[in-house]
Amino acid sequence: MLKVFIVDDEAPAREELRYLLEQFPEVSVVGEASSGEEAIETIVQLGPDAVFLDIHLQDRDGVDVGQELLESMVKPPVIIFASAYEIHAVRAFETEAVDYIVKPFSETRLAKTMNRVRKLLRTSHALHAIETPQLEERLQTLLMSVLSDQQPRRVPVEKNGKIMLIDPNEIVFATLEGRYASIYTGCEQFATSFSLQELESRLSPRQFFRTHRAYIVNLSRTAELVPWFKGSIHLVMQDNRKTEVPVSRNVVKELKRRLGF
């Protein structure tokens, strides 16, 4: 049996993928996790053959979770990244994922993925045993179709009844105000028609970080970390107000890692 583990912070997505995987008679779904930290701990214990890992997790960046698994396990699982946004395939490639699938999952596409996983396990039994050139060639066709310009170079915002396009590099942070996200640059505030999750999907996961359910920050525009209540912290941003943005305790460790300490 091929032992498979599912990591996704949305229960309906986990249920859908489990149902589809269970249609393969040789596949056994041995566990699920809704967070990156839970996933790492459980996967190390169970040692599955393959892991379906969502790119967007509430507590961790999914690609970073995959990288940690590959580096910390003697026999790491085959990792298949999943997301609703194709642009993240570029990052999946950088961590040497065996495949990348886009939500909603297609039965035909999933069958191809499972065939690829089976062939890979038969020849190597571990991702690290694959020769890198072979793996790069296998993924290159997939990834060449994901051009960098698919990610918006400008973000549409609203001010004084006008629609403006701003460079994501100008964004210091974004926060949820009512139903929609507001964007703050160094000296201005802009309204958007996006939810915070929709805005997050349009921004580079290398540059932006979800510190809190209501905040996204530009990591390159942070100035200070301020200790806060019961182990949480606040980030002081590089805007003209020196805004303090809250950081949830469950992402403090990952934020510090992303900032380099």
Tab-separated table of C-alpha atoms in Angstrom, residues 15-16 18 41 43 53 76 78 84 90 93-94 109 114-115 118-119 130 140 164 213 219 225 247 252 258:
chain	number	residue	atom	x	y	z
A	15	GLU	CA	-12.153	15.732	2.883
A	16	GLU	CA	-12.282	16.171	-0.894
A	18	ARG	CA	-9.121	12.066	0.991
A	41	GLU	CA	5.572	16.290	14.000
A	43	ILE	CA	4.819	13.019	9.369
A	53	LEU	CA	0.959	19.711	1.158
A	76	PRO	CA	11.693	11.995	3.274
A	78	VAL	CA	7.528	12.452	-1.949
A	84	ALA	CA	-5.537	27.278	-5.851
A	90	VAL	CA	7.732	28.207	-9.028
A	93	PHE	CA	10.101	23.647	-8.015
A	94	GLU	CA	12.760	25.251	-5.810
A	109	ARG	CA	-4.811	14.996	-12.916
A	114	MET	CA	-0.210	9.058	-8.305
A	115	ASN	CA	1.329	7.223	-11.261
A	118	ARG	CA	4.515	5.151	-7.728
A	119	LYS	CA	7.209	5.180	-10.404
A	130	ILE	CA	16.660	11.006	-7.361
A	140	GLN	CA	10.655	21.972	-16.228
A	164	MET	CA	-5.144	53.162	-9.028
A	213	ARG	CA	-5.817	36.794	10.944
A	219	LEU	CA	8.857	41.678	5.549
A	225	LEU	CA	10.125	43.586	17.005
A	247	VAL	CA	1.800	38.915	15.559
A	252	VAL	CA	6.166	34.017	16.049
A	258	ARG	CA	11.798	34.382	7.961
